[in-house]
Amino acid sequence: MALVRRSSPLTFVDVAHTGGTFGDLYELIRDWVAEDRAPWSVARTKVRFVGVTSRKKTSPNTVRWAQQQLWTSELPARSVLSVSLEPQVWSYFGDHQVKLTRSWAPSWWLAEQGGPGRDERTRTALAEAVAIVAYGRGRDGRQRIANAMAGEPALAESWLRRLRSALLSS
């Protein structure tokens, strides 16, 4: 199975509300690993799930998407992460941005992929996506992202400091 032979983990990133779609995907991966008789002890270290969430107040009483899903306890803690966005930004990406592909409910996962629409709204959304990626790849974009990180509490984490340093030096 290619998953267990990977040198680096396979990371799934999605706008997450409750994590239900990730749960469906996780069950599918578990079934494939079992069907191929691959070692789950290795496979479980080769997947990551990053839920892009709407920022909420930081409190011990705040319920996060990963806490609502039992399957997340079967993976190493570093394999299930959240990245929060301001609520308006999350709502734009999760609720309002034109999608480039159709939704993929589990019942459609084996269906033929139809590809992106060719209407004006989809072309505009694709142009927006290309512009966002180009901005993130440019020096000015990386600098502004690194500057925005400066005020984040998560900057106490070494991985974020390394990422910020890499953004500033490239």
PDB file of C-alpha atoms in Angstrom:
ATOM      1  CA  MET A   1       0.000   0.000   0.000  1.00  0.00           C
ATOM      2  CA  ALA A   2       1.446   3.349  -1.087  1.00  0.00           C
ATOM      3  CA  LEU A   3       0.282   5.095   2.073  1.00  0.00           C
ATOM      4  CA  VAL A   4       2.570   3.097   4.367  1.00  0.00           C
ATOM      5  CA  ARG A   5       5.535   3.489   1.972  1.00  0.00           C
ATOM      6  CA  ARG A   6       5.299   7.289   1.932  1.00  0.00           C
ATOM      7  CA  SER A   7       8.264   9.106   3.420  1.00  0.00           C
ATOM      8  CA  SER A   8       6.090  12.022   4.517  1.00  0.00           C
ATOM      9  CA  PRO A   9       2.523  12.049   5.819  1.00  0.00           C
ATOM     10  CA  LEU A  10      -0.481  12.635   3.593  1.00  0.00           C
ATOM     11  CA  THR A  11      -2.309  15.712   4.877  1.00  0.00           C
ATOM     12  CA  PHE A  12      -5.987  16.424   4.318  1.00  0.00           C
ATOM     13  CA  VAL A  13      -7.032  20.050   4.793  1.00  0.00           C
ATOM     14  CA  ASP A  14     -10.635  21.226   4.715  1.00  0.00           C
ATOM     15  CA  VAL A  15     -12.925  23.862   6.103  1.00  0.00           C
ATOM     16  CA  ALA A  16     -14.303  22.030   9.130  1.00  0.00           C
ATOM     17  CA  HIS A  17     -17.425  22.602  11.161  1.00  0.00           C
ATOM     18  CA  THR A  18     -17.980  19.330  13.024  1.00  0.00           C
ATOM     19  CA  GLY A  19     -15.385  17.144  11.276  1.00  0.00           C
ATOM     20  CA  GLY A  20     -17.956  14.741   9.834  1.00  0.00           C
ATOM     21  CA  THR A  21     -16.408  14.666   6.361  1.00  0.00           C
ATOM     22  CA  PHE A  22     -12.999  13.922   7.873  1.00  0.00           C
ATOM     23  CA  GLY A  23     -14.624  11.094   9.844  1.00  0.00           C
ATOM     24  CA  ASP A  24     -16.031   9.567   6.657  1.00  0.00           C
ATOM     25  CA  LEU A  25     -12.627   9.846   4.980  1.00  0.00           C
ATOM     26  CA  TYR A  26     -10.892   8.335   8.014  1.00  0.00           C
ATOM     27  CA  GLU A  27     -13.216   5.308   7.959  1.00  0.00           C
ATOM     28  CA  LEU A  28     -12.514   4.848   4.247  1.00  0.00           C
ATOM     29  CA  ILE A  29      -8.757   4.934   4.887  1.00  0.00           C
ATOM     30  CA  ARG A  30      -9.105   2.430   7.752  1.00  0.00           C
ATOM     31  CA  ASP A  31     -11.088   0.093   5.481  1.00  0.00           C
ATOM     32  CA  TRP A  32      -8.488   0.344   2.681  1.00  0.00           C
ATOM     33  CA  VAL A  33      -5.631  -0.357   5.081  1.00  0.00           C
ATOM     34  CA  ALA A  34      -7.457  -3.407   6.461  1.00  0.00           C
ATOM     35  CA  GLU A  35      -8.397  -4.631   2.969  1.00  0.00           C
ATOM     36  CA  ASP A  36      -4.769  -4.379   1.823  1.00  0.00           C
ATOM     37  CA  ARG A  37      -3.604  -6.000   5.069  1.00  0.00           C
ATOM     38  CA  ALA A  38      -1.197  -3.132   5.601  1.00  0.00           C
ATOM     39  CA  PRO A  39       0.001  -2.434   9.133  1.00  0.00           C
ATOM     40  CA  TRP A  40      -2.329   0.102  10.746  1.00  0.00           C
ATOM     41  CA  SER A  41       0.405   0.948  13.261  1.00  0.00           C
ATOM     42  CA  VAL A  42       2.407   2.414  10.345  1.00  0.00           C
ATOM     43  CA  ALA A  43      -0.512   3.807   8.325  1.00  0.00           C
ATOM     44  CA  ARG A  44      -1.837   5.802  11.280  1.00  0.00           C
ATOM     45  CA  THR A  45       1.429   7.776  11.366  1.00  0.00           C
ATOM     46  CA  LYS A  46       1.129   8.636   7.661  1.00  0.00           C
ATOM     47  CA  VAL A  47      -2.103  10.663   7.727  1.00  0.00           C
ATOM     48  CA  ARG A  48      -2.812  14.142   9.041  1.00  0.00           C
ATOM     49  CA  PHE A  49      -6.076  16.056   9.240  1.00  0.00           C
ATOM     50  CA  VAL A  50      -6.091  19.854   9.419  1.00  0.00           C
ATOM     51  CA  GLY A  51      -9.460  21.420  10.085  1.00  0.00           C
ATOM     52  CA  VAL A  52      -9.761  25.073   9.133  1.00  0.00           C
ATOM     53  CA  THR A  53     -12.171  26.417  11.732  1.00  0.00           C
ATOM     54  CA  SER A  54     -13.905  29.608  12.727  1.00  0.00           C
ATOM     55  CA  ARG A  55     -12.012  31.257  15.576  1.00  0.00           C
ATOM     56  CA  LYS A  56     -13.805  31.128  18.910  1.00  0.00           C
ATOM     57  CA  LYS A  57     -12.872  32.355  22.345  1.00  0.00           C
ATOM     58  CA  THR A  58     -10.073  30.407  23.951  1.00  0.00           C
ATOM     59  CA  SER A  59     -11.524  28.609  26.919  1.00  0.00           C
ATOM     60  CA  PRO A  60     -11.436  25.147  28.471  1.00  0.00           C
ATOM     61  CA  ASN A  61     -15.182  25.003  27.728  1.00  0.00           C
ATOM     62  CA  THR A  62     -14.804  25.669  23.993  1.00  0.00           C
ATOM     63  CA  VAL A  63     -15.705  22.555  22.006  1.00  0.00           C
ATOM     64  CA  ARG A  64     -13.490  21.961  18.993  1.00  0.00           C
ATOM     65  CA  TRP A  65     -14.270  19.816  15.957  1.00  0.00           C
ATOM     66  CA  ALA A  66     -11.695  17.144  16.808  1.00  0.00           C
ATOM     67  CA  GLN A  67     -13.175  16.693  20.288  1.00  0.00           C
ATOM     68  CA  GLN A  68     -16.519  15.771  18.717  1.00  0.00           C
ATOM     69  CA  GLN A  69     -15.030  12.862  16.753  1.00  0.00           C
ATOM     70  CA  LEU A  70     -14.117   9.582  18.469  1.00  0.00           C
ATOM     71  CA  TRP A  71     -11.804   8.475  15.633  1.00  0.00           C
ATOM     72  CA  THR A  72      -9.340  11.289  16.352  1.00  0.00           C
ATOM     73  CA  SER A  73      -8.205   9.487  19.512  1.00  0.00           C
ATOM     74  CA  GLU A  74      -6.895   6.626  17.325  1.00  0.00           C
ATOM     75  CA  LEU A  75      -4.240   8.882  15.782  1.00  0.00           C
ATOM     76  CA  PRO A  76      -1.174  10.543  17.280  1.00  0.00           C
ATOM     77  CA  ALA A  77      -2.055  13.966  18.729  1.00  0.00           C
ATOM     78  CA  ARG A  78       0.090  15.746  16.114  1.00  0.00           C
ATOM     79  CA  SER A  79      -2.010  14.162  13.352  1.00  0.00           C
ATOM     80  CA  VAL A  80      -5.193  16.122  14.054  1.00  0.00           C
ATOM     81  CA  LEU A  81      -4.840  19.890  14.016  1.00  0.00           C
ATOM     82  CA  SER A  82      -6.946  23.001  13.748  1.00  0.00           C
ATOM     83  CA  VAL A  83      -6.127  26.285  12.102  1.00  0.00           C
ATOM     84  CA  SER A  84      -8.567  29.018  13.014  1.00  0.00           C
ATOM     85  CA  LEU A  85      -9.622  31.954  10.900  1.00  0.00           C
ATOM     86  CA  GLU A  86     -11.564  35.036  11.860  1.00  0.00           C
ATOM     87  CA  PRO A  87     -15.278  34.132  11.656  1.00  0.00           C
ATOM     88  CA  GLN A  88     -15.917  36.367   8.630  1.00  0.00           C
ATOM     89  CA  VAL A  89     -13.017  34.830   6.691  1.00  0.00           C
ATOM     90  CA  TRP A  90     -14.097  31.279   7.605  1.00  0.00           C
ATOM     91  CA  SER A  91     -17.661  32.065   6.559  1.00  0.00           C
ATOM     92  CA  TYR A  92     -16.415  33.335   3.215  1.00  0.00           C
ATOM     93  CA  PHE A  93     -14.419  30.168   2.505  1.00  0.00           C
ATOM     94  CA  GLY A  94     -16.911  27.764   4.070  1.00  0.00           C
ATOM     95  CA  ASP A  95     -20.261  29.278   3.195  1.00  0.00           C
ATOM     96  CA  HIS A  96     -19.955  31.768   0.341  1.00  0.00           C
ATOM     97  CA  GLN A  97     -16.926  31.213  -1.892  1.00  0.00           C
ATOM     98  CA  VAL A  98     -17.810  29.599  -5.200  1.00  0.00           C
ATOM     99  CA  LYS A  99     -16.533  26.021  -5.172  1.00  0.00           C
ATOM    100  CA  LEU A 100     -14.347  24.900  -8.059  1.00  0.00           C
ATOM    101  CA  THR A 101     -15.557  21.314  -7.856  1.00  0.00           C
ATOM    102  CA  ARG A 102     -18.832  19.765  -6.819  1.00  0.00           C
ATOM    103  CA  SER A 103     -19.292  18.599  -3.251  1.00  0.00           C
ATOM    104  CA  TRP A 104     -18.082  15.076  -2.680  1.00  0.00           C
ATOM    105  CA  ALA A 105     -20.439  13.418  -0.260  1.00  0.00           C
ATOM    106  CA  PRO A 106     -19.260   9.872   0.588  1.00  0.00           C
ATOM    107  CA  SER A 107     -21.955   8.375  -1.637  1.00  0.00           C
ATOM    108  CA  TRP A 108     -20.323  10.123  -4.638  1.00  0.00           C
ATOM    109  CA  TRP A 109     -16.679   9.191  -3.950  1.00  0.00           C
ATOM    110  CA  LEU A 110     -16.622   6.493  -6.629  1.00  0.00           C
ATOM    111  CA  ALA A 111     -18.502   8.569  -9.216  1.00  0.00           C
ATOM    112  CA  GLU A 112     -16.851  10.025 -12.286  1.00  0.00           C
ATOM    113  CA  GLN A 113     -15.450  13.454 -11.599  1.00  0.00           C
ATOM    114  CA  GLY A 114     -17.153  16.024 -13.757  1.00  0.00           C
ATOM    115  CA  GLY A 115     -14.484  18.695 -13.433  1.00  0.00           C
ATOM    116  CA  PRO A 116     -15.017  22.351 -12.649  1.00  0.00           C
ATOM    117  CA  GLY A 117     -17.914  24.251 -14.114  1.00  0.00           C
ATOM    118  CA  ARG A 118     -17.261  26.509 -17.064  1.00  0.00           C
ATOM    119  CA  ASP A 119     -19.631  29.292 -16.120  1.00  0.00           C
ATOM    120  CA  GLU A 120     -18.535  32.849 -15.319  1.00  0.00           C
ATOM    121  CA  ARG A 121     -18.830  32.405 -11.523  1.00  0.00           C
ATOM    122  CA  THR A 122     -16.532  29.364 -11.555  1.00  0.00           C
ATOM    123  CA  ARG A 123     -13.990  31.060 -13.829  1.00  0.00           C
ATOM    124  CA  THR A 124     -13.948  34.068 -11.501  1.00  0.00           C
ATOM    125  CA  ALA A 125     -13.455  31.782  -8.480  1.00  0.00           C
ATOM    126  CA  LEU A 126     -10.607  29.987 -10.258  1.00  0.00           C
ATOM    127  CA  ALA A 127      -8.953  33.326 -11.043  1.00  0.00           C
ATOM    128  CA  GLU A 128      -9.312  34.274  -7.369  1.00  0.00           C
ATOM    129  CA  ALA A 129      -7.699  30.989  -6.273  1.00  0.00           C
ATOM    130  CA  VAL A 130      -4.798  31.492  -8.702  1.00  0.00           C
ATOM    131  CA  ALA A 131      -4.302  35.053  -7.426  1.00  0.00           C
ATOM    132  CA  ILE A 132      -4.286  33.918  -3.771  1.00  0.00           C
ATOM    133  CA  VAL A 133      -1.687  31.227  -4.499  1.00  0.00           C
ATOM    134  CA  ALA A 134       0.452  33.658  -6.510  1.00  0.00           C
ATOM    135  CA  TYR A 135       0.285  36.184  -3.675  1.00  0.00           C
ATOM    136  CA  GLY A 136       1.345  33.549  -1.138  1.00  0.00           C
ATOM    137  CA  ARG A 137       4.277  32.545  -3.326  1.00  0.00           C
ATOM    138  CA  GLY A 138       5.474  36.120  -3.787  1.00  0.00           C
ATOM    139  CA  ARG A 139       7.922  37.831  -1.450  1.00  0.00           C
ATOM    140  CA  ASP A 140       5.450  40.543  -0.390  1.00  0.00           C
ATOM    141  CA  GLY A 141       2.765  37.967   0.382  1.00  0.00           C
ATOM    142  CA  ARG A 142       5.119  35.804   2.445  1.00  0.00           C
ATOM    143  CA  GLN A 143       6.345  38.885   4.327  1.00  0.00           C
ATOM    144  CA  ARG A 144       2.793  39.992   5.166  1.00  0.00           C
ATOM    145  CA  ILE A 145       1.806  36.479   6.270  1.00  0.00           C
ATOM    146  CA  ALA A 146       4.890  36.306   8.508  1.00  0.00           C
ATOM    147  CA  ASN A 147       4.082  39.734   9.964  1.00  0.00           C
ATOM    148  CA  ALA A 148       0.508  38.631  10.693  1.00  0.00           C
ATOM    149  CA  MET A 149       1.866  35.590  12.549  1.00  0.00           C
ATOM    150  CA  ALA A 150       3.784  37.864  14.927  1.00  0.00           C
ATOM    151  CA  GLY A 151       0.700  38.523  17.050  1.00  0.00           C
ATOM    152  CA  GLU A 152      -0.529  34.933  17.226  1.00  0.00           C
ATOM    153  CA  PRO A 153      -0.416  33.094  20.565  1.00  0.00           C
ATOM    154  CA  ALA A 154       0.575  29.943  18.661  1.00  0.00           C
ATOM    155  CA  LEU A 155       3.935  31.585  17.919  1.00  0.00           C
ATOM    156  CA  ALA A 156       4.983  29.999  21.216  1.00  0.00           C
ATOM    157  CA  GLU A 157       5.084  26.723  19.249  1.00  0.00           C
ATOM    158  CA  SER A 158       8.468  25.935  17.692  1.00  0.00           C
ATOM    159  CA  TRP A 159       6.958  24.702  14.405  1.00  0.00           C
ATOM    160  CA  LEU A 160       5.259  28.078  13.838  1.00  0.00           C
ATOM    161  CA  ARG A 161       8.429  29.987  14.651  1.00  0.00           C
ATOM    162  CA  ARG A 162      10.301  27.825  12.100  1.00  0.00           C
ATOM    163  CA  LEU A 163       7.594  28.459   9.512  1.00  0.00           C
ATOM    164  CA  ARG A 164       7.693  32.191  10.157  1.00  0.00           C
ATOM    165  CA  SER A 165      11.495  32.217   9.851  1.00  0.00           C
ATOM    166  CA  ALA A 166      11.272  30.327   6.564  1.00  0.00           C
ATOM    167  CA  LEU A 167       8.724  32.827   5.245  1.00  0.00           C
ATOM    168  CA  LEU A 168      10.909  35.767   6.234  1.00  0.00           C
ATOM    169  CA  SER A 169      14.083  34.302   4.728  1.00  0.00           C
ATOM    170  CA  SER A 170      12.633  33.272   1.372  1.00  0.00           C
TER     171      SER A 170
END
